[in-house]
mmCIF file of C-alpha atoms in Angstrom:
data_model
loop_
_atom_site.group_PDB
_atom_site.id
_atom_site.type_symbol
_atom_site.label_atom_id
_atom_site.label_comp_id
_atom_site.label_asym_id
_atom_site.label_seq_id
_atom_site.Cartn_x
_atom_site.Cartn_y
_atom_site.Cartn_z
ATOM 1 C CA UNK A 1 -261.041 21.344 157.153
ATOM 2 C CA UNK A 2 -259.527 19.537 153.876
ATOM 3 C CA UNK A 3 -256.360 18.882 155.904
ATOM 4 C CA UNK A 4 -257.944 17.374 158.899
ATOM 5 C CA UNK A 5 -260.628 15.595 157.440
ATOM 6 C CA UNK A 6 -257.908 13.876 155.190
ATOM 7 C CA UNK A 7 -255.733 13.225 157.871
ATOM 8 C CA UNK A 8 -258.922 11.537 159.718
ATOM 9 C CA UNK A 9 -259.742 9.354 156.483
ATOM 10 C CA UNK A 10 -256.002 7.935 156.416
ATOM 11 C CA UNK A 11 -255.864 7.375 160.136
ATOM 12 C CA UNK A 12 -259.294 6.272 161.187
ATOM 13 C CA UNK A 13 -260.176 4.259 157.979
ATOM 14 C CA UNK A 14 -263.903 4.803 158.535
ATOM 15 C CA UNK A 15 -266.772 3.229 156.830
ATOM 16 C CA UNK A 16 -269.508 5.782 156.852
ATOM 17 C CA UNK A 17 -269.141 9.443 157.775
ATOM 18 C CA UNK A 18 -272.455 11.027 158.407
ATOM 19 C CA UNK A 19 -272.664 15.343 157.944
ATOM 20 C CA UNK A 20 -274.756 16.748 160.635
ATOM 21 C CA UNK A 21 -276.010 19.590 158.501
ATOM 22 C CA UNK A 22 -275.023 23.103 157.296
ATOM 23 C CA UNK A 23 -272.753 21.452 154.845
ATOM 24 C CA UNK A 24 -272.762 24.653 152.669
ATOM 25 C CA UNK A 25 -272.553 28.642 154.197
ATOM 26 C CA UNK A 26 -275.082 30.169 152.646
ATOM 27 C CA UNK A 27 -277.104 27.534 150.669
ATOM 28 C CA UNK A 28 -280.263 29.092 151.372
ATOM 29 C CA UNK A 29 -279.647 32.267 149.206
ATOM 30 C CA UNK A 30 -277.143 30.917 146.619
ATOM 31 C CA UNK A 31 -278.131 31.284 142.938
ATOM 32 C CA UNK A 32 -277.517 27.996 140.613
ATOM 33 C CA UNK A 33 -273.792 29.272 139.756
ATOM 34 C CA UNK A 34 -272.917 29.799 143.504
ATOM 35 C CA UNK A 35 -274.304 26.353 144.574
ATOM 36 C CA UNK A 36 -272.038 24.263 141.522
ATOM 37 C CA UNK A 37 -269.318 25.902 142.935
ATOM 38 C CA UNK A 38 -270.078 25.168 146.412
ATOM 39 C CA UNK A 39 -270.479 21.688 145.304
ATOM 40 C CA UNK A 40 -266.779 21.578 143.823
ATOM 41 C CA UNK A 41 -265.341 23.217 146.540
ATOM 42 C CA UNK A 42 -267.212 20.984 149.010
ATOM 43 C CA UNK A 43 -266.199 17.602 147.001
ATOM 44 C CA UNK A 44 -262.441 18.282 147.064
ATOM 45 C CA UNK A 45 -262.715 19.188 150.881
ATOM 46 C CA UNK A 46 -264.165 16.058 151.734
ATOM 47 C CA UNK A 47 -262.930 13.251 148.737
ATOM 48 C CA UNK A 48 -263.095 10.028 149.904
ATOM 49 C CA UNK A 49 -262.614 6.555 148.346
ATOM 50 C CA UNK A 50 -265.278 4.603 146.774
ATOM 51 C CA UNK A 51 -265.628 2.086 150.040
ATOM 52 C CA UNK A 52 -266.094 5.564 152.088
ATOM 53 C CA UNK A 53 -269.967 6.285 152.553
ATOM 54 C CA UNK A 54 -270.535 9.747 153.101
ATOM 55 C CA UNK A 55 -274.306 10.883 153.895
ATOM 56 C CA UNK A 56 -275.259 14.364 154.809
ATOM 57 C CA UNK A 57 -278.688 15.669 156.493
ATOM 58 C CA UNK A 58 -280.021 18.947 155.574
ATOM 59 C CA UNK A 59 -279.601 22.428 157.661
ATOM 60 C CA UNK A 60 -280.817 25.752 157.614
ATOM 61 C CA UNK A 61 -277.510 27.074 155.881
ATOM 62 C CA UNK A 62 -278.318 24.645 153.249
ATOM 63 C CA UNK A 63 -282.042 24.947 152.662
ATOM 64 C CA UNK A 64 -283.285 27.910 155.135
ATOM 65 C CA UNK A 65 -284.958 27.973 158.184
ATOM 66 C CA UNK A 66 -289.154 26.649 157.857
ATOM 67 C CA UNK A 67 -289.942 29.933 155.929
ATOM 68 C CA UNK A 68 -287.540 30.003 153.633
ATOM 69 C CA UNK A 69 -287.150 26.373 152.490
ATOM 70 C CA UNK A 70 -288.886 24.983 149.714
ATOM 71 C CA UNK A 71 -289.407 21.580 147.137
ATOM 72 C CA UNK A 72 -286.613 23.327 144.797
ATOM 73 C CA UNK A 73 -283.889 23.404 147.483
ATOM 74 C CA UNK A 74 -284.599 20.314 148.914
ATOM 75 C CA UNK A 75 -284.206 18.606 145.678
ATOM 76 C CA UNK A 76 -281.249 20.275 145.000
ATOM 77 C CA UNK A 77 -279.646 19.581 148.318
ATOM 78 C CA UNK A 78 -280.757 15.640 147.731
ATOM 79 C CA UNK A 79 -279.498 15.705 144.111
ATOM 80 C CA UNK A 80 -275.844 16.198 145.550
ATOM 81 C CA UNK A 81 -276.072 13.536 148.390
ATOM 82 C CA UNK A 82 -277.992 10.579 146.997
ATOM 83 C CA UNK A 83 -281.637 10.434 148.926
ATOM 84 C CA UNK A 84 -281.551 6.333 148.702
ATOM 85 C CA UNK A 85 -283.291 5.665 151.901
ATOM 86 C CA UNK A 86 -281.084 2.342 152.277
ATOM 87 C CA UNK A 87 -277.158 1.475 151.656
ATOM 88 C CA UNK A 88 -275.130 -0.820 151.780
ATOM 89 C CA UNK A 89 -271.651 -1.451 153.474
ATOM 90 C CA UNK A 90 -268.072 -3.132 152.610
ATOM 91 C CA UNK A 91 -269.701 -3.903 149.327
ATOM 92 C CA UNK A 92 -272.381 -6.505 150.450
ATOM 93 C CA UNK A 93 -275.704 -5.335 148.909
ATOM 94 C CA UNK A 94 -278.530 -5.135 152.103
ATOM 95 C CA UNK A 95 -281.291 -3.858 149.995
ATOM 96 C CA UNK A 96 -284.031 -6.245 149.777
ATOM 97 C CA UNK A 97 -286.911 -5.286 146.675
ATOM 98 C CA UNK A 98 -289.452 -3.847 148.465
ATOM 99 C CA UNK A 99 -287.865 -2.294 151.293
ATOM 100 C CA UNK A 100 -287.273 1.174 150.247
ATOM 101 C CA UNK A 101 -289.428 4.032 151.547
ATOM 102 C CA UNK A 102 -291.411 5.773 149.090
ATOM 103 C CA UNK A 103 -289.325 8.305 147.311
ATOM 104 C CA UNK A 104 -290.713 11.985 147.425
ATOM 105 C CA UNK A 105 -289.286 15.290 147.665
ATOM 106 C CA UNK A 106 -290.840 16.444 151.099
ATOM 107 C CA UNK A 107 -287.379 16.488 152.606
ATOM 108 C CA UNK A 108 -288.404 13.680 154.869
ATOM 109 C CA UNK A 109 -286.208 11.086 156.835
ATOM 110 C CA UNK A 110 -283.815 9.034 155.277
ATOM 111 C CA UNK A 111 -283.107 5.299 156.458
ATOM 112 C CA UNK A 112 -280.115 3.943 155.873
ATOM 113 C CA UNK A 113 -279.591 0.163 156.800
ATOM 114 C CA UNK A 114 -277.239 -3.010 157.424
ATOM 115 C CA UNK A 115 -277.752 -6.122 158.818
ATOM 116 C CA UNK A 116 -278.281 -5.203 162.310
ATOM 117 C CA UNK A 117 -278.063 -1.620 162.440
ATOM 118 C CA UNK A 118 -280.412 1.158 161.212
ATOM 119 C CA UNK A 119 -279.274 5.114 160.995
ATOM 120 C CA UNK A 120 -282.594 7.509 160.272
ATOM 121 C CA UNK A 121 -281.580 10.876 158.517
ATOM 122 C CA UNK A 122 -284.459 13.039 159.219
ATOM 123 C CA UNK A 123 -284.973 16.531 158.051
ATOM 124 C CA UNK A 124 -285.660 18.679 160.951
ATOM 125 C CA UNK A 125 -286.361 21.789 159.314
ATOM 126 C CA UNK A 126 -289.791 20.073 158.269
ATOM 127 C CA UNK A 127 -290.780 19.661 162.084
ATOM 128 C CA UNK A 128 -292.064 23.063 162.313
ATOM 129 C CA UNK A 129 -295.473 21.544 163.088
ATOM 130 C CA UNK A 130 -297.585 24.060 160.889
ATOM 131 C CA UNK A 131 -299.266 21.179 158.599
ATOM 132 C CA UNK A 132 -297.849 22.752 155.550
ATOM 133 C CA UNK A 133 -296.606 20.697 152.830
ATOM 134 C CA UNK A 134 -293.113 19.752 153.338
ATOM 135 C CA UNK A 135 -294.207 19.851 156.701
ATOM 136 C CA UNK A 136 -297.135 17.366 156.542
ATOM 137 C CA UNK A 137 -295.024 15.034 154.150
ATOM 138 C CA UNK A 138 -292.175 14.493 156.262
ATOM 139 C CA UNK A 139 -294.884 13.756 159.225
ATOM 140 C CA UNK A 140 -296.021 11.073 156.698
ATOM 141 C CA UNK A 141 -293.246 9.308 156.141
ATOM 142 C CA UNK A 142 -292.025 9.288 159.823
ATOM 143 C CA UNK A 143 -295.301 7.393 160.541
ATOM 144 C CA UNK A 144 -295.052 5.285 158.225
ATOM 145 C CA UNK A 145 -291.336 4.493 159.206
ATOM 146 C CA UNK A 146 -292.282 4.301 162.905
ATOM 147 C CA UNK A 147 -295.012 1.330 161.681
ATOM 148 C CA UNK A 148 -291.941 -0.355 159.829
ATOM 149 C CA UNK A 149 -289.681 -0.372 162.663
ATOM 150 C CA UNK A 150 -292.311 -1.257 165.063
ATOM 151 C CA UNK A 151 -293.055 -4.223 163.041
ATOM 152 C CA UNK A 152 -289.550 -5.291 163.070
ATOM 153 C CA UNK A 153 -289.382 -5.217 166.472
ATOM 154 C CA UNK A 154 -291.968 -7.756 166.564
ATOM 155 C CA UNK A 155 -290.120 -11.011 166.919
ATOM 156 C CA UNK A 156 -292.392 -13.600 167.792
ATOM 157 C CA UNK A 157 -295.899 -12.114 167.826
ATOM 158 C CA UNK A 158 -295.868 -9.675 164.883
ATOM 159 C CA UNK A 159 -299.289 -7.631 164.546
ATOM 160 C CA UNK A 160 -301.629 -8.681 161.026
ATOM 161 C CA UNK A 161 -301.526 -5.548 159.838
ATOM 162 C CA UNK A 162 -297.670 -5.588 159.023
ATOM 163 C CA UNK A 163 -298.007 -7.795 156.731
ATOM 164 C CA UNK A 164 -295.569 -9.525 154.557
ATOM 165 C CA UNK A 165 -293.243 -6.129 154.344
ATOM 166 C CA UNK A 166 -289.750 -6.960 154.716
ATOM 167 C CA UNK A 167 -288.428 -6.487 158.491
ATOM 168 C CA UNK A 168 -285.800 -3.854 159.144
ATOM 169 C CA UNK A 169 -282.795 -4.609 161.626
ATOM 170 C CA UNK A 170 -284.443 -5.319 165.139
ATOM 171 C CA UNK A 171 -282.379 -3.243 167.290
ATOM 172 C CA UNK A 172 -282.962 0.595 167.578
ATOM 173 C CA UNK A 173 -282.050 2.963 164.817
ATOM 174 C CA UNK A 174 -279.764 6.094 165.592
ATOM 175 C CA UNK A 175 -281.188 8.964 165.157
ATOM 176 C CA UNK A 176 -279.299 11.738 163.000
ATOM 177 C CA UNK A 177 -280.579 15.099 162.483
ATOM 178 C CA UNK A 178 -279.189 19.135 161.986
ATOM 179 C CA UNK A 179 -281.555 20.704 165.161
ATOM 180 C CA UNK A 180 -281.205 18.801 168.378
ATOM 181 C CA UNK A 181 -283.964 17.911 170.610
ATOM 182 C CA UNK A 182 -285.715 19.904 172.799
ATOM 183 C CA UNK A 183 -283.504 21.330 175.852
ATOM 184 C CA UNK A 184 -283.463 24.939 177.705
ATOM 185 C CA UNK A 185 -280.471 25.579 177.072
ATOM 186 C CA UNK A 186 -276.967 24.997 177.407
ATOM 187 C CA UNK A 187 -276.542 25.190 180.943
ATOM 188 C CA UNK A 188 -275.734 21.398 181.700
ATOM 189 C CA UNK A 189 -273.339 21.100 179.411
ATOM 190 C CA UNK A 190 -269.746 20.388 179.915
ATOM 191 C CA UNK A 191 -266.159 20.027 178.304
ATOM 192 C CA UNK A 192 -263.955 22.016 177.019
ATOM 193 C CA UNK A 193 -265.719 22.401 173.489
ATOM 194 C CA UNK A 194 -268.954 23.520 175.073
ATOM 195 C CA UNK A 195 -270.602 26.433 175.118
ATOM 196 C CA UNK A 196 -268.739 29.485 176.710
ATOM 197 C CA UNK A 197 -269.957 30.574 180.217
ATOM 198 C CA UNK A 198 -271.660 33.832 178.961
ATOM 199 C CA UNK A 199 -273.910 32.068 176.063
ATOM 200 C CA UNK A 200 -274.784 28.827 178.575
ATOM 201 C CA UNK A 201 -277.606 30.325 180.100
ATOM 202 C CA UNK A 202 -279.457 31.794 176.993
ATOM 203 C CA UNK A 203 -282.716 30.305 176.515
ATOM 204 C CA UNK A 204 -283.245 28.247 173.624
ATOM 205 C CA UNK A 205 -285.787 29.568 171.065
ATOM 206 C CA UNK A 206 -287.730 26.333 169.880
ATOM 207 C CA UNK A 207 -288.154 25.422 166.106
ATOM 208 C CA UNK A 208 -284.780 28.134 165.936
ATOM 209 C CA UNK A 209 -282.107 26.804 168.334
ATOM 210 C CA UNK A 210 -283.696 23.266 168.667
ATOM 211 C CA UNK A 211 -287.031 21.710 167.976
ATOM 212 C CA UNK A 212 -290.017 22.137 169.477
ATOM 213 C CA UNK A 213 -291.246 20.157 172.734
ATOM 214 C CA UNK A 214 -293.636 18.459 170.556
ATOM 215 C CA UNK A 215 -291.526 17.894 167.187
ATOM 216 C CA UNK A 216 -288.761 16.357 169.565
ATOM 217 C CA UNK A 217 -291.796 13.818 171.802
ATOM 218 C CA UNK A 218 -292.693 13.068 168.677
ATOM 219 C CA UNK A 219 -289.571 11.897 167.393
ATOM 220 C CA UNK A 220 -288.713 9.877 170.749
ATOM 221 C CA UNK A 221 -292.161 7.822 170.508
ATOM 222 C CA UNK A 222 -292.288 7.371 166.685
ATOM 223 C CA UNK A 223 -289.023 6.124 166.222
ATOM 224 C CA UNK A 224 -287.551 4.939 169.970
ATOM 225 C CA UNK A 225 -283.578 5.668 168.869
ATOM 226 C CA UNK A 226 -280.893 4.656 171.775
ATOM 227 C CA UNK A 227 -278.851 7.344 170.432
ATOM 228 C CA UNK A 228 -279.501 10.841 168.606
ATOM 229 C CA UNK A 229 -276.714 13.044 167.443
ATOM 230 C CA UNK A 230 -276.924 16.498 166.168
ATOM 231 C CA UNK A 231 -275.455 19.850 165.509
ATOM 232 C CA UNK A 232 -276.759 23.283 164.895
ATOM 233 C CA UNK A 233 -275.413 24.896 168.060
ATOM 234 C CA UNK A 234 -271.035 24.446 167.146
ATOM 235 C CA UNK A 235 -270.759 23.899 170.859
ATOM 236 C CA UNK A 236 -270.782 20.084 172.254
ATOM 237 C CA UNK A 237 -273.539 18.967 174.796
ATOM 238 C CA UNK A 238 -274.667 15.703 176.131
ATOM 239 C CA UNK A 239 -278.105 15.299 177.364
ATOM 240 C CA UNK A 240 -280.502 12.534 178.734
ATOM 241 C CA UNK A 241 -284.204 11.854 177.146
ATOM 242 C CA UNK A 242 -286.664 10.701 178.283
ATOM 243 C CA UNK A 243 -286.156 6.943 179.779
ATOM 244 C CA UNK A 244 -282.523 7.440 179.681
ATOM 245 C CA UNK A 245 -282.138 8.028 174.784
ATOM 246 C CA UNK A 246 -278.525 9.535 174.719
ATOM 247 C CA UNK A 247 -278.348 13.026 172.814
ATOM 248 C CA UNK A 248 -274.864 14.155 171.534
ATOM 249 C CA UNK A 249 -274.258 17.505 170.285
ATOM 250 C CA UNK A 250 -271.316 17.277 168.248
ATOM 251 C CA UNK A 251 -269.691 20.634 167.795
ATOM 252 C CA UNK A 252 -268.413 22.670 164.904
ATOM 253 C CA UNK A 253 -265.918 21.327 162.274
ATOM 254 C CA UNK A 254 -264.722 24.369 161.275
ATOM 255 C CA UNK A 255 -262.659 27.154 162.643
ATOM 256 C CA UNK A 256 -264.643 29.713 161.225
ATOM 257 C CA UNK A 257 -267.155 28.815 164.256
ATOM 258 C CA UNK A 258 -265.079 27.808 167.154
ATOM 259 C CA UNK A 259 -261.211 27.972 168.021
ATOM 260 C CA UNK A 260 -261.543 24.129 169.126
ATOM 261 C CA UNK A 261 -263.156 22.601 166.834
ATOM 262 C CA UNK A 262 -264.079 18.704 166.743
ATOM 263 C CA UNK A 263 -265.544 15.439 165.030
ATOM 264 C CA UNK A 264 -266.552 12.398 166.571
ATOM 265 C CA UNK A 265 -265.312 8.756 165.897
ATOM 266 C CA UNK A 266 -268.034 6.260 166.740
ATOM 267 C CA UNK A 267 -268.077 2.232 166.976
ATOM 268 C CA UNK A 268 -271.264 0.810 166.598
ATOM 269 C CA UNK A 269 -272.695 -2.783 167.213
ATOM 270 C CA UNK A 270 -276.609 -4.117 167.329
ATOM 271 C CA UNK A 271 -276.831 -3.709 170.779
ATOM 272 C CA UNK A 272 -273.626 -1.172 172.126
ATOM 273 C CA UNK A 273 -272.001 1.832 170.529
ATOM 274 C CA UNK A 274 -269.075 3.674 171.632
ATOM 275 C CA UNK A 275 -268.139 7.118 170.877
ATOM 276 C CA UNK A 276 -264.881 9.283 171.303
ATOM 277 C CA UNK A 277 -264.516 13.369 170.713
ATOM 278 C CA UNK A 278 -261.029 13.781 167.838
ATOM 279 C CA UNK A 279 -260.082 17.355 168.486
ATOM 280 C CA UNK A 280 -258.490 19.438 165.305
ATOM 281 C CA UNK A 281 -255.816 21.855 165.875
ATOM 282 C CA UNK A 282 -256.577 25.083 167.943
ATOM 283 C CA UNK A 283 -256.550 27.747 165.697
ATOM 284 C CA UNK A 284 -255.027 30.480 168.173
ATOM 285 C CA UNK A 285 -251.823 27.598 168.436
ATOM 286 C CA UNK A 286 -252.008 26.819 164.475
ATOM 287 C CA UNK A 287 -251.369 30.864 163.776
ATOM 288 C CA UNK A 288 -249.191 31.438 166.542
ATOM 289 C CA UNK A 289 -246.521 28.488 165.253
ATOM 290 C CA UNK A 290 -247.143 30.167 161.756
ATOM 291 C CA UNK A 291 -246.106 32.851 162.444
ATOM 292 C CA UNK A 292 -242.951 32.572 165.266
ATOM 293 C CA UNK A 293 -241.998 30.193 162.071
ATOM 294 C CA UNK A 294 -242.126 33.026 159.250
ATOM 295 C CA UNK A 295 -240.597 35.360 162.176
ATOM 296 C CA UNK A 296 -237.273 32.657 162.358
ATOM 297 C CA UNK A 297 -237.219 32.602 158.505
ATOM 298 C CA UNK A 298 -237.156 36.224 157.981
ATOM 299 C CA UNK A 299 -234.703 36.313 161.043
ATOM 300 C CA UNK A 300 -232.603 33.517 159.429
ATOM 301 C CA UNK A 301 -232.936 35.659 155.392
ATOM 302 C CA UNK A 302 -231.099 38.740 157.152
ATOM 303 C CA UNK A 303 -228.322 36.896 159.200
ATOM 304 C CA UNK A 304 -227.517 34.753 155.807
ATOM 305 C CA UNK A 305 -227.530 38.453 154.027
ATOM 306 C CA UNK A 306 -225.098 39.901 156.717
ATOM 307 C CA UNK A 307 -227.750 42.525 157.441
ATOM 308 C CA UNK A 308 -228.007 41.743 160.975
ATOM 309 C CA UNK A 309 -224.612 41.402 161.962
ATOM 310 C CA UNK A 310 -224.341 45.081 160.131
ATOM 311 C CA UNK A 311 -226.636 46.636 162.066
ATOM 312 C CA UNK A 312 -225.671 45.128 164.847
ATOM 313 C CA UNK A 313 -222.406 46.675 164.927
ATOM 314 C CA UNK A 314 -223.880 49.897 163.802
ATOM 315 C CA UNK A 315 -226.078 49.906 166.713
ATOM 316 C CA UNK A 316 -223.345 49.095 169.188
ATOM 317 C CA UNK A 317 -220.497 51.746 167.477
ATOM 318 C CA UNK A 318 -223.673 54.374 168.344
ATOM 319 C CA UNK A 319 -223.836 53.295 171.901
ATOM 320 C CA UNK A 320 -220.399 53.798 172.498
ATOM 321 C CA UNK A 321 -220.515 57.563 171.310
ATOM 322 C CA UNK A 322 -223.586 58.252 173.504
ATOM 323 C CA UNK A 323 -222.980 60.613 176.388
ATOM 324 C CA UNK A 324 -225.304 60.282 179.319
ATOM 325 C CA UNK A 325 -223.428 63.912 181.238
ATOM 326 C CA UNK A 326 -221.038 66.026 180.338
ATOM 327 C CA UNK A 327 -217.229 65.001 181.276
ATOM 328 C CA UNK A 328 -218.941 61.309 181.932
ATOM 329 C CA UNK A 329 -219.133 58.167 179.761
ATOM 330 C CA UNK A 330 -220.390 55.014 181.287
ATOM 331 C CA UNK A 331 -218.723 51.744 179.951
ATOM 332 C CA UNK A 332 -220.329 48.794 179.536
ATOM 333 C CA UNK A 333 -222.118 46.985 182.686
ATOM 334 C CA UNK A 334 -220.146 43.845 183.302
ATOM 335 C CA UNK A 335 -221.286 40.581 185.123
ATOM 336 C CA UNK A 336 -219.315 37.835 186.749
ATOM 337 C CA UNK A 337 -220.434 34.950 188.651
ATOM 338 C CA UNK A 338 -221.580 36.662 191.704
ATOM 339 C CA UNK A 339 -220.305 40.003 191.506
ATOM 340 C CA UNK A 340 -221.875 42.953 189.723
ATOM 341 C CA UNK A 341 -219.846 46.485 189.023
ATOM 342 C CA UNK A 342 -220.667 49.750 188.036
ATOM 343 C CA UNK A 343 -217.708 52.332 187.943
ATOM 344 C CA UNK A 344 -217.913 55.727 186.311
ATOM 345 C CA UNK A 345 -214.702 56.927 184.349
ATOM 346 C CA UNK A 346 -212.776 59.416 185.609
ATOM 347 C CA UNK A 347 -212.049 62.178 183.136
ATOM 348 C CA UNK A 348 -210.017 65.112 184.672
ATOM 349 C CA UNK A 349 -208.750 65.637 188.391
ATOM 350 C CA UNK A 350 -212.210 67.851 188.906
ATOM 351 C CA UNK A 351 -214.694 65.043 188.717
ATOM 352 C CA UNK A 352 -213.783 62.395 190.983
ATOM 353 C CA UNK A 353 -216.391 59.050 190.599
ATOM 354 C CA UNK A 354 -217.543 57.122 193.291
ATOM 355 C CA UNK A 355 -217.094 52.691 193.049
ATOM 356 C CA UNK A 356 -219.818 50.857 193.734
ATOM 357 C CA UNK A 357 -219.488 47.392 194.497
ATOM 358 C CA UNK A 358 -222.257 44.993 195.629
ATOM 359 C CA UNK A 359 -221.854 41.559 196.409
ATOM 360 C CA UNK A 360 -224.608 38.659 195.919
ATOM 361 C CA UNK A 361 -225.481 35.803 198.051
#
């Protein structure tokens, strides 16, 4: 992962890479030890320059599923990626006084804006839909976001009640989140990164493999997004919502969940975006070159020792002495261009051999 997403840093030269969850293994259960060093190992996987955003939404690795999460890890998860709501890119400050969503530790959505686009972060583990808390909190804010960005849509006739609050961009946000939206299951999708034939058909368990039907209507008429992208399931899937809201799945980063696994590179505008799937390495090919390489090297080690040549020798001297019947040796096969000959030796005037000779076309 350090190597490729490196190698993806110097080549692509993004500006913002967004984390689609489960950014830690087992952040759920770690003590406070076990998360620092998570957090060092994490930073030197994915360094980045100072002009490099990096933003990160939460998963169930990283704070547990509904019944396991709680204020504690959501703070701590939001104390190593910074929970500003808004950001600002190639070092022109955006943020307007004022337009920063109340800060509170219910693990709700984060928005993240520039001139003309916006990016919403939300927490999906808090859909569960119960009313408790976290839960109710993140509901909250959502609202309250879906009445900001409802009231910047309002061009010319903007409803009373919004007030003198300071417009966000116009165009539809993207929507980023760990579970995707509500589907069956897998069946629909395609590629060579998606699921494998056998796991297609499982049914998806709502509020465990995605969100609920409700949670993810909710999300579609709250916020309106022209594009969602998620993660959760480490295969890839595209699916159609609703009137026509794109949903990306983007697979698995890491080989420790798939042999193919990928990223995606995405250009986006006010009105158009534009995505493309970056494979990594396969990791059958990776450990297959590794080792036909340390094969040649120890191969090369012996023949610059003279071991090889000595046992080659050895090998061929013992050949020579083997007997296949008694009174009968038989010499080496040779080969010409078209012509192949196999003649017993003749030992004594008692055991007379037969020539073969066979021609080929």
């Amino acid at each position: 992962m350090e190597r490729a997403f490196q190698t993806a840093l110097w080549l692509l030269q993004p500006e913002v890479v967004f984390i689609l969850g489960d950014v830690f293994d087992e952040g759920k259960w770690s003590s406070s030890q076990a998360w620092a060093d998570d957090v060092g190992r994490f930073w030197k996987i994915f360094r980045h320059p100072p002009h490099v955003q990096l933003r990160a939404v939460a998963g169930n690795h990283d704070i547990g599923f509904h019944y396991q999460m709680n204020t504690y890890k959501i703070k701590r998860f939001e104390k190593v990626f910074n929970p500003e709501r808004l950001f600002s890119w190639k070092g022109i400050n955006f943020c307007v006084p004022g337009t920063q969503s109340p800060v509170d530790s219910t693990g709700g959505p984060w928005l993240i804006s520039c001139p003309c686009l916006s990016f919403v972060m939300v927490n999906s583990v808090a859909l569960e839909g119960d009313s408790c808390d976290i839960c109710s909190g993140a509901e909250a804010e959502l609202l309250e976001l879906s009445h900001r960005l409802n009231c910047s849509r309002e061009q010319e006739h903007r409803p009373q009640e919004c007030g003198d609050r300071q417009r966000l961009p116009a165009s539809a946000p993207i929507l980023l989140q760990h579970f995707p939206l509500y589907r069956r299951n897998d069946a629909n999708c395609s590629g060579e990164d998606a699921a494998p034939p056998d796991e297609k058909y499982t049914p998806f368990k709502e509020r465990y493999d995605a969100l609920s039907q409700e949670a993810s209507r909710k999300l579609l008429w709250w916020l309106r997004p022209r594009l969602v992208l998620s993660g959760h399931t480490h295969s890839a899937c595209e699916v159609l919502h609703g009137a026509g809201v794109l949903e990306v799945s983007v697979p698995s980063f890491s080989w420790r969940n798939r042999n193919n696994p990928s990223f995606i590179m995405g250009s986006v505008t006010a009105t158009e975006y534009a995505l493309a799937k970056c494979y990594l390495p396969c990791e059958d090919m990776v450990l297959t070159t590794y080792c036909t390489a340390a094969g040649g090297l120890v191969l090369l080690t012996l023949v610059h020792a003279g071991l090889v040549a000595s046992s080659f020798h050895f090998g061929w001297n013992m050949l020579r002495k083997f007997k296949t019947t008694p009174g009968t040796s038989l010499e080496p096969l040779s080969f010409s261009h078209s012509l192949f000959t196999m003649r017993p030796v003749v030992k004594d005037s008692h055991s007379q051999g037969t020539e073969i000779y066979r021609d080929f076309p």
